[in-house]
Coordinates of C-alpha atoms in Angstrom, one line a residue:
M23 CA 126.4 91.0 154.9
R24 CA 127.8 88.1 152.9
V25 CA 131.3 88.2 151.4
R26 CA 132.1 85.8 148.6
E27 CA 135.5 84.4 147.8
K28 CA 134.8 84.5 144.0
P29 CA 133.5 87.6 142.2
P30 CA 129.7 87.4 142.0
S31 CA 127.5 87.3 139.0
S32 CA 124.6 89.6 138.3
D33 CA 121.3 88.5 136.7
Q34 CA 122.6 89.5 133.3
A35 CA 126.1 87.8 133.6
G36 CA 126.7 84.4 132.2
P37 CA 129.1 81.7 133.5
Q38 CA 131.8 82.6 131.0
T39 CA 131.9 86.2 132.3
V40 CA 132.1 85.0 135.9
D41 CA 134.9 82.5 135.2
R42 CA 136.9 85.2 133.4
L43 CA 136.3 87.6 136.3
W44 CA 137.6 85.0 138.7
L45 CA 140.6 84.3 136.5
S46 CA 141.4 88.0 136.2
E47 CA 142.2 88.0 140.0
E48 CA 144.1 84.7 139.9
T49 CA 146.3 85.4 136.9
P50 CA 149.9 86.0 137.9
R51 CA 150.1 89.5 136.4
P52 CA 150.3 92.8 138.2
V53 CA 147.4 94.3 136.2
T54 CA 144.5 92.5 134.6
V55 CA 141.5 94.1 132.8
L56 CA 138.1 92.6 132.1
H57 CA 135.3 94.0 129.9
Q58 CA 131.7 93.5 131.1
S59 CA 128.3 94.6 129.9
F60 CA 125.4 95.4 132.4
L61 CA 121.8 95.9 131.4
N62 CA 119.8 98.5 133.2
G63 CA 118.9 97.4 136.7
A64 CA 121.7 94.8 137.0
R65 CA 122.9 94.3 140.6
T66 CA 125.6 92.1 142.1
R67 CA 125.5 90.4 145.5
W68 CA 127.7 91.7 148.3
H69 CA 131.2 90.6 147.7
S70 CA 134.9 91.7 147.9
H71 CA 138.0 91.2 145.9
R72 CA 141.5 90.2 147.1
R73 CA 143.0 92.7 144.7
I74 CA 142.5 96.5 144.3
E75 CA 139.8 97.1 141.8
L76 CA 139.2 99.9 139.3
L77 CA 135.7 100.3 137.8
H78 CA 135.4 102.3 134.6
A79 CA 132.0 102.8 133.0
S80 CA 131.4 104.1 129.4
G81 CA 127.7 104.7 129.1
G82 CA 125.1 104.4 131.9
L83 CA 125.9 104.9 135.5
L84 CA 127.4 102.6 138.2
L85 CA 126.7 102.9 141.9
L86 CA 128.9 101.1 144.4
H87 CA 127.4 100.6 147.9
T88 CA 129.3 99.9 151.1
E89 CA 128.4 100.0 154.7
I90 CA 129.8 103.5 155.1
G91 CA 128.6 105.2 152.0
T92 CA 127.7 105.2 148.3
W93 CA 130.0 106.1 145.4
T94 CA 128.6 107.0 141.9
V95 CA 130.6 106.4 138.8
P96 CA 129.4 108.4 135.8
S97 CA 130.5 107.7 132.3
G98 CA 134.0 109.0 131.8
Y99 CA 135.1 108.4 135.4
A100 CA 136.5 105.5 137.3
L101 CA 136.3 104.2 140.9
L102 CA 139.3 102.8 142.8
V103 CA 138.1 100.2 145.4
P104 CA 140.5 99.0 148.1
A105 CA 141.1 95.2 148.3
D106 CA 138.9 93.2 150.7
L107 CA 136.2 95.9 150.9
P108 CA 132.7 94.4 150.9
H109 CA 130.5 96.1 148.4
E110 CA 127.5 95.8 146.1
L111 CA 127.4 97.2 142.5
A112 CA 124.2 98.4 140.7
A113 CA 123.9 99.6 137.1
Y114 CA 121.5 102.2 135.7
G115 CA 121.2 102.5 132.0
C116 CA 123.1 100.1 129.8
C117 CA 126.7 100.1 131.1
E118 CA 129.8 99.0 129.3
M119 CA 132.4 98.5 132.0
R120 CA 136.0 97.7 132.4
A121 CA 137.1 96.2 135.7
A122 CA 140.8 96.3 136.3
F123 CA 142.6 94.5 139.1
F124 CA 145.9 95.5 140.6
T125 CA 148.4 94.0 143.1
D126 CA 149.5 96.3 145.9
E127 CA 153.0 96.2 144.3
A128 CA 151.7 97.5 141.0
L129 CA 150.2 100.7 142.4
G130 CA 152.8 101.3 145.1
D131 CA 152.2 104.5 146.9
A132 CA 149.0 105.0 144.9
V133 CA 147.2 102.1 146.7
P134 CA 143.8 103.5 147.8
R135 CA 143.0 103.5 151.5
S136 CA 139.4 104.3 150.7
C137 CA 137.2 104.4 147.6
R138 CA 138.2 107.2 145.2
V139 CA 136.5 108.5 142.1
I140 CA 139.0 109.7 139.4
A141 CA 138.7 111.4 136.0
V142 CA 139.6 109.1 133.2
S143 CA 142.0 110.5 130.6
E144 CA 141.8 109.4 126.9
L145 CA 145.0 107.5 127.3
L146 CA 143.8 105.6 130.3
D147 CA 140.5 104.8 128.5
V148 CA 142.2 103.4 125.4
S149 CA 144.8 101.5 127.5
L150 CA 142.1 99.8 129.6
R151 CA 140.2 98.8 126.4
A152 CA 143.4 97.5 124.7
L153 CA 144.5 95.4 127.7
A154 CA 140.9 94.0 128.1
S155 CA 141.0 92.8 124.5
G156 CA 144.2 90.9 124.9
P157 CA 145.1 87.7 126.8
L158 CA 145.1 87.7 130.6
L159 CA 148.5 86.0 130.6
Y160 CA 150.2 88.7 128.6
D161 CA 154.0 89.1 128.0
L162 CA 155.3 91.3 130.8
G163 CA 158.1 92.5 128.4
G164 CA 155.7 93.0 125.5
R165 CA 152.7 95.1 124.5
G166 CA 150.6 93.9 127.5
G167 CA 153.3 94.9 130.0
H168 CA 153.6 98.3 128.4
L169 CA 149.8 98.8 128.5
A170 CA 149.8 97.8 132.2
A171 CA 152.5 100.3 133.0
L172 CA 150.6 103.1 131.1
I173 CA 147.4 102.3 133.1
V174 CA 149.3 102.6 136.4
D175 CA 151.0 105.9 135.3
E176 CA 147.6 107.4 134.3
I177 CA 146.0 106.4 137.6
R178 CA 148.8 108.1 139.5
E179 CA 148.3 111.4 137.5
A180 CA 144.4 111.3 137.6
S181 CA 142.5 114.0 139.4
E182 CA 140.1 113.0 142.1
I183 CA 136.5 114.2 142.4
Q184 CA 134.4 114.3 145.6
I185 CA 131.0 112.7 144.8
A186 CA 130.9 110.0 147.5
L187 CA 127.8 110.0 149.7
P188 CA 129.0 108.9 153.2
M189 CA 126.3 107.6 155.5
P190 CA 125.8 108.7 159.2
Q191 CA 126.5 105.9 161.7
T192 CA 124.1 106.5 164.5
P193 CA 120.5 105.2 164.1
P194 CA 118.6 108.6 164.3
L195 CA 120.8 110.3 161.6
R196 CA 121.0 107.2 159.5
K197 CA 117.2 107.0 159.4
L198 CA 117.0 110.6 158.4
A199 CA 119.6 110.1 155.7
R200 CA 117.6 107.2 154.3
D201 CA 114.5 109.3 154.3
M202 CA 116.3 111.9 152.2
I203 CA 117.6 109.2 149.8
Q204 CA 114.1 108.0 149.2
K205 CA 112.8 111.6 148.6
P206 CA 115.8 113.8 147.7
A207 CA 113.5 116.8 146.7
L208 CA 112.0 117.2 150.2
A209 CA 112.0 120.9 150.9
H210 CA 112.7 120.9 154.7
D211 CA 115.2 123.5 155.8
L212 CA 118.0 122.7 158.3
D213 CA 115.7 123.6 161.2
G214 CA 113.1 121.2 159.9
W215 CA 115.5 118.3 159.7
A216 CA 116.9 119.1 163.2
E217 CA 113.4 119.1 164.6
Q218 CA 112.7 115.7 162.9
A219 CA 115.9 114.3 164.5
G220 CA 114.8 115.6 167.9
V221 CA 117.8 117.9 168.5
S222 CA 118.8 121.5 168.2
R223 CA 120.1 123.0 165.0
S224 CA 123.6 123.3 166.3
T225 CA 123.6 119.8 167.7
F226 CA 122.3 118.5 164.4
T227 CA 124.9 120.2 162.3
R228 CA 127.7 119.2 164.6
R229 CA 126.7 115.5 164.7
F230 CA 126.0 115.3 161.0
R231 CA 129.4 116.6 160.1
G232 CA 131.1 114.5 162.8
E233 CA 129.5 111.3 161.4
T234 CA 129.8 112.0 157.6
G235 CA 132.7 114.4 157.3
L236 CA 130.4 116.8 155.4
S237 CA 128.2 119.7 156.2
F238 CA 124.5 118.9 155.9
A239 CA 124.2 121.3 152.9
E240 CA 127.1 119.6 151.0
W241 CA 125.7 116.1 151.8
R242 CA 122.3 117.1 150.4
R243 CA 123.9 118.6 147.3
R244 CA 125.8 115.3 146.6
L245 CA 122.6 113.3 147.2
R246 CA 120.7 115.4 144.7
M247 CA 123.5 115.1 142.1
L248 CA 123.6 111.4 142.5
H249 CA 119.9 111.1 142.2
T250 CA 119.9 113.2 139.0
L251 CA 122.6 111.2 137.4
T252 CA 120.7 108.0 138.2
L253 CA 117.5 109.3 136.7
Q254 CA 119.3 110.6 133.6
A255 CA 121.0 107.3 133.0
N256 CA 117.5 105.7 133.1
G257 CA 116.5 108.0 130.2
V258 CA 114.6 110.6 132.2
P259 CA 114.8 114.0 130.4
L260 CA 117.3 116.4 132.0
R261 CA 114.8 119.0 132.9
Q262 CA 112.5 116.5 134.6
A263 CA 115.4 114.8 136.4
A264 CA 116.6 118.1 137.8
V265 CA 113.3 119.1 139.2
T266 CA 112.6 115.6 140.6
A267 CA 115.9 115.8 142.4
G268 CA 115.1 119.2 144.0
Y269 CA 116.7 121.7 141.6
R270 CA 114.8 124.8 140.5
N271 CA 115.6 124.0 136.9
A272 CA 118.3 122.3 134.7
N273 CA 120.4 125.5 134.7
A274 CA 120.8 125.3 138.5
L275 CA 121.8 121.6 138.1
R276 CA 124.5 122.5 135.5
D277 CA 125.9 125.3 137.6
M278 CA 126.3 122.9 140.5
M279 CA 127.9 120.3 138.3
R280 CA 130.5 122.7 137.0
R281 CA 131.5 123.7 140.5
T282 CA 131.7 120.0 141.6
L283 CA 133.1 118.0 138.7
T284 CA 136.3 118.4 136.7
T285 CA 134.5 117.6 133.4
T286 CA 130.8 117.6 132.4
V287 CA 128.9 114.3 132.9
L288 CA 125.6 115.7 131.5
P289 CA 124.7 115.7 127.8
P290 CA 124.3 119.1 126.0
S291 CA 120.6 120.2 126.1
P292 CA 119.1 123.1 124.1
E293 CA 116.0 123.0 126.2
L294 CA 117.2 124.4 129.6
D295 CA 114.7 126.1 131.8
R296 CA 115.0 129.9 131.9

């Protein structure tokens, strides 16, 4: 893994964007916000930031990969990333993103110890947009300072959603997890996966939960949700995306989304399977 001192560029980012991204971390302000556009398929190199980062996508889907798991950031949500955490970012669909950077002092007891996906309120959304449109070196006692304080307050009040996909750490289970990521609709039951791993059902379930913090059933639900969101961001029709990810139909997908997320991340569709 390679960690860069400066924030990285993607294939679609120009030198001005990279320079502003670097400056946003160096500017002596507690909160800075940068607007970026990513085309479908854009991907950064492995990198880390000295400051805490908040990634907010409006349109498309962002995936953040680390050595211990993958976090998905649907439109309308944001991801808090701890400082100095090596990661890689991938965009699916055309993403308009705001990247905010915070000092530890700015967030105080809200400093994330691990990645967290939060719901973005309307006030947080407009505050991020407004601060991104202004100067990086804003007046701490003026409009910029007030916007920065609003952003921090809204992050403190935001609800968290559990859509991370932690990866097992031992080679046998990690290989099995990668196989499922490649083919999320595989119909093996729990006994079938345990047999493939070469262990008993009880050993498999105990080890999988021990290494990921999730039951195997919950992990697979999250994988299928992540895969569906990625397909949908790439323009695949909802019904087709649901079946490809292993759901019986789009209604089954929507039911699962309602149980998992605080707000809907799927578009309305009059053509749901019966």
